[in-house]
Amino acid sequence: MPVWSDRGSRAVQLDSFGGPEVLDIREVPIPEAGPGQVRVRVTAAGLNPMDWFMTADADTAGRFGLTLPVGFGTDYAGVVDQVGDGVTGFAPGDRVFGGALSRAVADFVVIDVAGGAAANEAHHTPDGVDDRTAATLTIAGRTASAALAVIEPGPDDTVLIGGAGGGVGVFAVQLARIAGARVIGTGSAASADYCVI
Ligand SMILES: NC(=O)c1ccc[n+]([C@@H]2O[C@H](COP(=O)([O-])OP(=O)(O)OC[C@H]3O[C@@H](n4cnc5c(N)ncnc54)[C@H](OP(=O)(O)O)[C@@H]3O)[C@@H](O)[C@H]2O)c1
């Protein structure tokens, strides 16, 4: 997303909870990175069902600590363009991806690098992974990884993955295969072509 002007930047925001009809794209001040934070120039944002769930109504939003006006989207990828005091391991120009809870669909996000949770985290984007791909990794990838960590599949195992064509399913299938397991995925007819390797 190109920045609108030298004075501001864009962000998707909501003044009321609801569906796509309440999303609004606005010009907002460029945020500043405070101590322990980095500012990321967002180049790609990924959406998950969780994003719609969190901002659907006030009760649900409250469970995630969200209040109005609120942003939208959590998975992001981009480039560090400002580093706050005390931050080590990140420098301007670093390619990063991660999670910014319900504020990722914006030109800039500010991340607490010690956050350590999908809601507030930054990782260096591996070489060879483009930003559009990196912006799909955090929520769905973490969910799949957490599920497989429970069952710890190995070469002697067969893993059945429901919804193999879904956001979490595609990661779970690939992680189980990397672990050496035989994988069987299920999906509707609509997903069949996508799921066949
Ligand atoms: N991504 C997240 O934000 C996130 C985080 C934590 C937990 N989760 C949970 O992880 C699960 C998958 O999330 P997702 O992001 O992968 O969602 P998704 O991209 O919408 O994928 C859901 C998958 O479930 C399948 N499915 C839908 N209805 C089904 C039914 N009645 N019976 C069997 N399969 C059905 C669909 O398969 P077909 O298209 O082939 O029908 C689709 O591939 C959900 O329970 C979600 O709540 C998601």
mmCIF file of C-alpha atoms and ligand atoms in Angstrom:
data_model
loop_
_atom_site.group_PDB
_atom_site.id
_atom_site.type_symbol
_atom_site.label_atom_id
_atom_site.label_comp_id
_atom_site.label_asym_id
_atom_site.label_seq_id
_atom_site.Cartn_x
_atom_site.Cartn_y
_atom_site.Cartn_z
ATOM 1 C CA MET A 1 0.000 0.000 0.000
ATOM 2 C CA PRO A 2 1.558 3.337 -0.907
ATOM 3 C CA VAL A 3 1.522 5.973 1.833
ATOM 4 C CA TRP A 4 -1.070 8.610 1.098
ATOM 5 C CA SER A 5 1.033 11.630 2.006
ATOM 6 C CA ASP A 6 4.160 12.691 3.856
ATOM 7 C CA ARG A 7 2.013 13.714 6.850
ATOM 8 C CA GLY A 8 -0.025 10.595 7.363
ATOM 9 C CA SER A 9 -0.654 6.990 6.619
ATOM 10 C CA ARG A 10 -3.611 4.741 6.116
ATOM 11 C CA ALA A 11 -5.298 2.285 8.446
ATOM 12 C CA VAL A 12 -8.503 0.298 8.318
ATOM 13 C CA GLN A 13 -10.579 1.168 11.392
ATOM 14 C CA LEU A 14 -14.019 0.440 12.834
ATOM 15 C CA ASP A 15 -16.200 2.837 14.855
ATOM 16 C CA SER A 16 -18.708 0.071 15.584
ATOM 17 C CA PHE A 17 -18.480 -3.696 15.750
ATOM 18 C CA GLY A 18 -19.931 -5.762 12.924
ATOM 19 C CA GLY A 19 -19.104 -7.231 9.536
ATOM 20 C CA PRO A 20 -17.341 -5.903 6.446
ATOM 21 C CA GLU A 21 -19.811 -3.021 6.227
ATOM 22 C CA VAL A 22 -18.246 -1.310 9.257
ATOM 23 C CA LEU A 23 -14.685 -1.305 7.889
ATOM 24 C CA ASP A 24 -13.412 2.122 6.923
ATOM 25 C CA ILE A 25 -10.055 3.101 5.446
ATOM 26 C CA ARG A 26 -8.729 6.307 6.979
ATOM 27 C CA GLU A 27 -5.751 8.596 6.977
ATOM 28 C CA VAL A 28 -4.098 8.449 10.413
ATOM 29 C CA PRO A 29 -0.908 9.877 11.935
ATOM 30 C CA ILE A 30 2.209 7.781 11.410
ATOM 31 C CA PRO A 31 2.817 6.053 14.771
ATOM 32 C CA GLU A 32 6.155 6.392 16.578
ATOM 33 C CA ALA A 33 8.170 3.534 18.043
ATOM 34 C CA GLY A 34 8.651 3.960 21.797
ATOM 35 C CA PRO A 35 11.235 2.215 23.997
ATOM 36 C CA GLY A 36 11.364 -1.501 23.253
ATOM 37 C CA GLN A 37 9.347 -1.077 20.073
ATOM 38 C CA VAL A 38 9.904 -1.129 16.340
ATOM 39 C CA ARG A 39 7.811 0.526 13.690
ATOM 40 C CA VAL A 40 7.118 -1.607 10.660
ATOM 41 C CA ARG A 41 6.176 -0.334 7.237
ATOM 42 C CA VAL A 42 3.541 -2.931 6.341
ATOM 43 C CA THR A 43 3.731 -4.359 2.842
ATOM 44 C CA ALA A 44 1.252 -7.231 3.231
ATOM 45 C CA ALA A 45 -1.452 -8.193 5.730
ATOM 46 C CA GLY A 46 -3.139 -11.572 6.006
ATOM 47 C CA LEU A 47 -6.694 -12.093 7.240
ATOM 48 C CA ASN A 48 -8.048 -15.009 9.233
ATOM 49 C CA PRO A 49 -11.566 -15.975 10.378
ATOM 50 C CA MET A 50 -10.390 -14.884 13.831
ATOM 51 C CA ASP A 51 -10.170 -11.268 12.636
ATOM 52 C CA TRP A 52 -13.870 -11.148 11.773
ATOM 53 C CA PHE A 53 -14.740 -13.008 14.968
ATOM 54 C CA MET A 54 -12.880 -10.577 17.247
ATOM 55 C CA THR A 55 -14.556 -7.459 15.872
ATOM 56 C CA ALA A 56 -18.036 -8.893 15.305
ATOM 57 C CA ASP A 57 -19.550 -7.675 18.598
ATOM 58 C CA ALA A 58 -18.614 -5.829 21.780
ATOM 59 C CA ASP A 59 -18.588 -8.878 24.067
ATOM 60 C CA THR A 60 -16.191 -10.804 21.857
ATOM 61 C CA ALA A 61 -13.989 -7.763 21.282
ATOM 62 C CA GLY A 62 -13.805 -7.234 25.034
ATOM 63 C CA ARG A 63 -12.425 -10.736 25.507
ATOM 64 C CA PHE A 64 -9.488 -9.708 23.309
ATOM 65 C CA GLY A 65 -9.057 -6.325 25.026
ATOM 66 C CA LEU A 66 -10.305 -4.424 21.978
ATOM 67 C CA THR A 67 -12.189 -1.147 22.301
ATOM 68 C CA LEU A 68 -13.552 1.283 19.708
ATOM 69 C CA PRO A 69 -12.261 2.734 17.523
ATOM 70 C CA VAL A 70 -10.342 -0.399 16.638
ATOM 71 C CA GLY A 71 -8.182 -1.502 13.729
ATOM 72 C CA PHE A 72 -8.463 -4.692 11.749
ATOM 73 C CA GLY A 73 -6.364 -7.728 10.855
ATOM 74 C CA THR A 74 -3.504 -9.321 12.760
ATOM 75 C CA ASP A 75 -0.973 -11.028 10.459
ATOM 76 C CA TYR A 76 1.478 -8.673 8.781
ATOM 77 C CA ALA A 77 4.775 -8.558 6.915
ATOM 78 C CA GLY A 78 6.915 -5.567 6.085
ATOM 79 C CA VAL A 79 10.121 -3.687 6.734
ATOM 80 C CA VAL A 80 11.378 -2.134 9.982
ATOM 81 C CA ASP A 81 11.686 1.621 9.451
ATOM 82 C CA GLN A 82 12.125 2.922 13.021
ATOM 83 C CA VAL A 83 13.713 1.327 16.097
ATOM 84 C CA GLY A 84 12.982 2.504 19.647
ATOM 85 C CA ASP A 85 15.440 2.824 22.522
ATOM 86 C CA GLY A 86 16.683 -0.426 23.982
ATOM 87 C CA VAL A 87 15.770 -2.613 21.031
ATOM 88 C CA THR A 88 18.372 -5.150 19.984
ATOM 89 C CA GLY A 89 18.226 -7.584 17.100
ATOM 90 C CA PHE A 90 16.265 -5.325 14.744
ATOM 91 C CA ALA A 91 17.482 -2.509 12.532
ATOM 92 C CA PRO A 92 15.895 -0.250 9.930
ATOM 93 C CA GLY A 93 15.578 -2.146 6.672
ATOM 94 C CA ASP A 94 15.084 -5.564 8.278
ATOM 95 C CA ARG A 95 12.314 -7.604 6.666
ATOM 96 C CA VAL A 96 9.941 -8.855 9.374
ATOM 97 C CA PHE A 97 6.636 -10.638 9.818
ATOM 98 C CA GLY A 98 4.433 -11.341 12.808
ATOM 99 C CA GLY A 99 1.229 -10.442 14.610
ATOM 100 C CA ALA A 100 -0.302 -7.091 15.548
ATOM 101 C CA LEU A 101 -3.649 -7.798 17.175
ATOM 102 C CA SER A 102 -6.471 -6.225 15.168
ATOM 103 C CA ARG A 103 -4.323 -3.410 13.724
ATOM 104 C CA ALA A 104 -2.298 -4.985 10.920
ATOM 105 C CA VAL A 105 -4.233 -3.619 7.948
ATOM 106 C CA ALA A 106 -2.412 -0.310 7.999
ATOM 107 C CA ASP A 107 0.574 1.340 6.398
ATOM 108 C CA PHE A 108 2.475 1.130 9.714
ATOM 109 C CA VAL A 109 2.299 -0.963 12.879
ATOM 110 C CA VAL A 110 4.273 -0.535 16.083
ATOM 111 C CA ILE A 111 5.375 -3.758 17.741
ATOM 112 C CA ASP A 112 6.690 -4.485 21.237
ATOM 113 C CA VAL A 113 9.544 -6.740 20.249
ATOM 114 C CA ALA A 114 9.487 -8.434 23.649
ATOM 115 C CA GLY A 115 5.759 -9.114 23.238
ATOM 116 C CA GLY A 116 6.290 -12.760 22.392
ATOM 117 C CA ALA A 117 2.668 -13.523 21.505
ATOM 118 C CA ALA A 118 0.898 -13.671 18.176
ATOM 119 C CA ALA A 119 -0.889 -10.489 19.205
ATOM 120 C CA ASN A 120 2.320 -8.493 19.277
ATOM 121 C CA GLU A 121 5.422 -9.987 17.723
ATOM 122 C CA ALA A 122 8.075 -9.582 15.045
ATOM 123 C CA HIS A 123 10.368 -12.144 13.451
ATOM 124 C CA HIS A 124 12.924 -11.798 10.712
ATOM 125 C CA THR A 125 11.470 -12.930 7.405
ATOM 126 C CA PRO A 126 13.587 -15.753 5.977
ATOM 127 C CA ASP A 127 15.292 -15.140 2.658
ATOM 128 C CA GLY A 128 13.260 -16.726 -0.097
ATOM 129 C CA VAL A 129 9.919 -16.065 1.613
ATOM 130 C CA ASP A 130 8.082 -13.158 -0.002
ATOM 131 C CA ASP A 131 6.039 -10.733 2.087
ATOM 132 C CA ARG A 132 2.661 -11.967 0.863
ATOM 133 C CA THR A 133 3.555 -15.454 2.034
ATOM 134 C CA ALA A 134 5.097 -14.235 5.290
ATOM 135 C CA ALA A 135 1.861 -12.372 6.076
ATOM 136 C CA THR A 136 -0.004 -15.688 6.239
ATOM 137 C CA LEU A 137 2.326 -17.373 8.715
ATOM 138 C CA THR A 138 1.628 -16.153 12.217
ATOM 139 C CA ILE A 139 -1.891 -17.097 13.267
ATOM 140 C CA ALA A 140 -2.670 -20.057 11.054
ATOM 141 C CA GLY A 141 0.910 -21.334 11.132
ATOM 142 C CA ARG A 142 1.128 -21.073 14.916
ATOM 143 C CA THR A 143 -2.238 -22.790 15.288
ATOM 144 C CA ALA A 144 -1.160 -25.684 13.095
ATOM 145 C CA SER A 145 2.203 -25.899 14.810
ATOM 146 C CA ALA A 146 0.584 -25.958 18.263
ATOM 147 C CA ALA A 147 -1.805 -28.712 17.205
ATOM 148 C CA LEU A 148 0.980 -30.880 15.811
ATOM 149 C CA ALA A 149 3.136 -30.268 18.900
ATOM 150 C CA VAL A 150 0.432 -32.042 20.891
ATOM 151 C CA ILE A 151 0.491 -35.220 18.799
ATOM 152 C CA GLU A 152 4.177 -35.077 17.739
ATOM 153 C CA PRO A 153 3.739 -37.021 14.482
ATOM 154 C CA GLY A 154 6.666 -38.997 13.104
ATOM 155 C CA PRO A 155 7.552 -41.330 10.240
ATOM 156 C CA ASP A 156 5.542 -44.206 11.750
ATOM 157 C CA ASP A 157 2.344 -42.173 11.988
ATOM 158 C CA THR A 158 -0.608 -41.467 9.748
ATOM 159 C CA VAL A 159 -2.224 -38.100 10.455
ATOM 160 C CA LEU A 160 -5.792 -37.275 9.437
ATOM 161 C CA ILE A 161 -6.267 -33.528 8.938
ATOM 162 C CA GLY A 162 -9.803 -32.190 8.522
ATOM 163 C CA GLY A 163 -10.221 -28.994 6.555
ATOM 164 C CA ALA A 164 -6.896 -29.622 4.815
ATOM 165 C CA GLY A 165 -7.602 -26.857 2.307
ATOM 166 C CA GLY A 166 -8.240 -24.237 5.000
ATOM 167 C CA GLY A 167 -5.862 -21.662 6.406
ATOM 168 C CA VAL A 168 -4.724 -23.842 9.319
ATOM 169 C CA GLY A 169 -5.054 -27.074 7.375
ATOM 170 C CA VAL A 170 -2.522 -26.203 4.687
ATOM 171 C CA PHE A 171 0.129 -25.564 7.337
ATOM 172 C CA ALA A 172 -0.796 -28.684 9.316
ATOM 173 C CA VAL A 173 -0.501 -30.862 6.210
ATOM 174 C CA GLN A 174 2.920 -29.531 5.332
ATOM 175 C CA LEU A 175 4.287 -29.634 8.896
ATOM 176 C CA ALA A 176 3.103 -33.221 9.319
ATOM 177 C CA ARG A 177 4.762 -34.182 6.046
ATOM 178 C CA ILE A 178 7.999 -32.477 7.086
ATOM 179 C CA ALA A 179 7.831 -34.561 10.283
ATOM 180 C CA GLY A 180 7.776 -37.632 8.058
ATOM 181 C CA ALA A 181 4.193 -38.696 8.689
ATOM 182 C CA ARG A 182 1.768 -40.076 6.127
ATOM 183 C CA VAL A 183 -0.956 -37.456 5.782
ATOM 184 C CA ILE A 184 -4.590 -37.837 4.788
ATOM 185 C CA GLY A 185 -6.490 -34.584 4.365
ATOM 186 C CA THR A 186 -10.230 -34.061 4.055
ATOM 187 C CA GLY A 187 -12.078 -31.258 2.331
ATOM 188 C CA SER A 188 -15.183 -30.461 0.350
ATOM 189 C CA ALA A 189 -15.422 -30.836 -3.404
ATOM 190 C CA ALA A 190 -14.664 -27.128 -3.651
ATOM 191 C CA SER A 191 -11.227 -27.727 -2.086
ATOM 192 C CA ALA A 192 -10.391 -30.936 -3.916
ATOM 193 C CA ASP A 193 -8.273 -29.505 -6.704
ATOM 194 C CA TYR A 194 -6.328 -27.361 -4.254
ATOM 195 C CA CYS A 195 -5.683 -30.287 -1.893
ATOM 196 C CA VAL A 196 -4.476 -32.807 -4.482
ATOM 197 C CA ILE A 197 -0.687 -32.762 -4.565
HETATM 198 N N1 LIG B 1 -6.825 -19.006 11.508
HETATM 199 C C1 LIG B 1 -7.184 -18.596 12.731
HETATM 200 O O1 LIG B 1 -7.307 -17.412 13.008
HETATM 201 C C2 LIG B 1 -7.409 -19.641 13.792
HETATM 202 C C3 LIG B 1 -6.771 -19.521 15.030
HETATM 203 C C4 LIG B 1 -7.028 -20.477 16.012
HETATM 204 C C5 LIG B 1 -7.945 -21.487 15.753
HETATM 205 N N2 LIG B 1 -8.560 -21.529 14.536
HETATM 206 C C6 LIG B 1 -9.532 -22.587 14.308
HETATM 207 O O2 LIG B 1 -8.981 -23.504 13.368
HETATM 208 C C7 LIG B 1 -10.036 -24.008 12.565
HETATM 209 C C8 LIG B 1 -9.715 -23.757 11.086
HETATM 210 O O3 LIG B 1 -9.525 -22.373 10.898
HETATM 211 P P1 LIG B 1 -9.051 -21.837 9.483
HETATM 212 O O4 LIG B 1 -8.490 -20.483 9.710
HETATM 213 O O5 LIG B 1 -8.212 -22.857 8.814
HETATM 214 O O6 LIG B 1 -10.447 -21.704 8.750
HETATM 215 P P2 LIG B 1 -10.740 -21.781 7.165
HETATM 216 O O7 LIG B 1 -9.593 -21.247 6.372
HETATM 217 O O8 LIG B 1 -12.086 -21.208 6.988
HETATM 218 O O9 LIG B 1 -10.782 -23.327 6.906
HETATM 219 C C9 LIG B 1 -11.787 -24.084 7.490
HETATM 220 C C10 LIG B 1 -11.784 -25.449 6.826
HETATM 221 O O10 LIG B 1 -12.779 -26.244 7.464
HETATM 222 C C11 LIG B 1 -13.478 -26.975 6.484
HETATM 223 N N3 LIG B 1 -14.866 -27.061 6.906
HETATM 224 C C12 LIG B 1 -15.755 -26.070 7.005
HETATM 225 N N4 LIG B 1 -16.927 -26.538 7.429
HETATM 226 C C13 LIG B 1 -16.760 -27.868 7.609
HETATM 227 C C14 LIG B 1 -17.620 -28.919 8.020
HETATM 228 N N5 LIG B 1 -18.897 -28.695 8.362
HETATM 229 N N6 LIG B 1 -17.116 -30.166 8.098
HETATM 230 C C15 LIG B 1 -15.829 -30.416 7.770
HETATM 231 N N7 LIG B 1 -14.962 -29.458 7.342
HETATM 232 C C16 LIG B 1 -15.444 -28.205 7.283
HETATM 233 C C17 LIG B 1 -13.345 -26.228 5.180
HETATM 234 O O11 LIG B 1 -13.093 -27.177 4.194
HETATM 235 P P3 LIG B 1 -13.713 -27.077 2.709
HETATM 236 O O12 LIG B 1 -13.363 -25.703 2.192
HETATM 237 O O13 LIG B 1 -13.015 -28.151 1.989
HETATM 238 O O14 LIG B 1 -15.180 -27.252 2.897
HETATM 239 C C18 LIG B 1 -12.088 -25.363 5.363
HETATM 240 O O15 LIG B 1 -10.987 -25.894 4.663
HETATM 241 C C19 LIG B 1 -11.314 -23.299 13.008
HETATM 242 O O16 LIG B 1 -11.978 -24.137 13.941
HETATM 243 C C20 LIG B 1 -10.794 -22.067 13.684
HETATM 244 O O17 LIG B 1 -11.689 -21.590 14.657
HETATM 245 C C21 LIG B 1 -8.294 -20.658 13.557
#
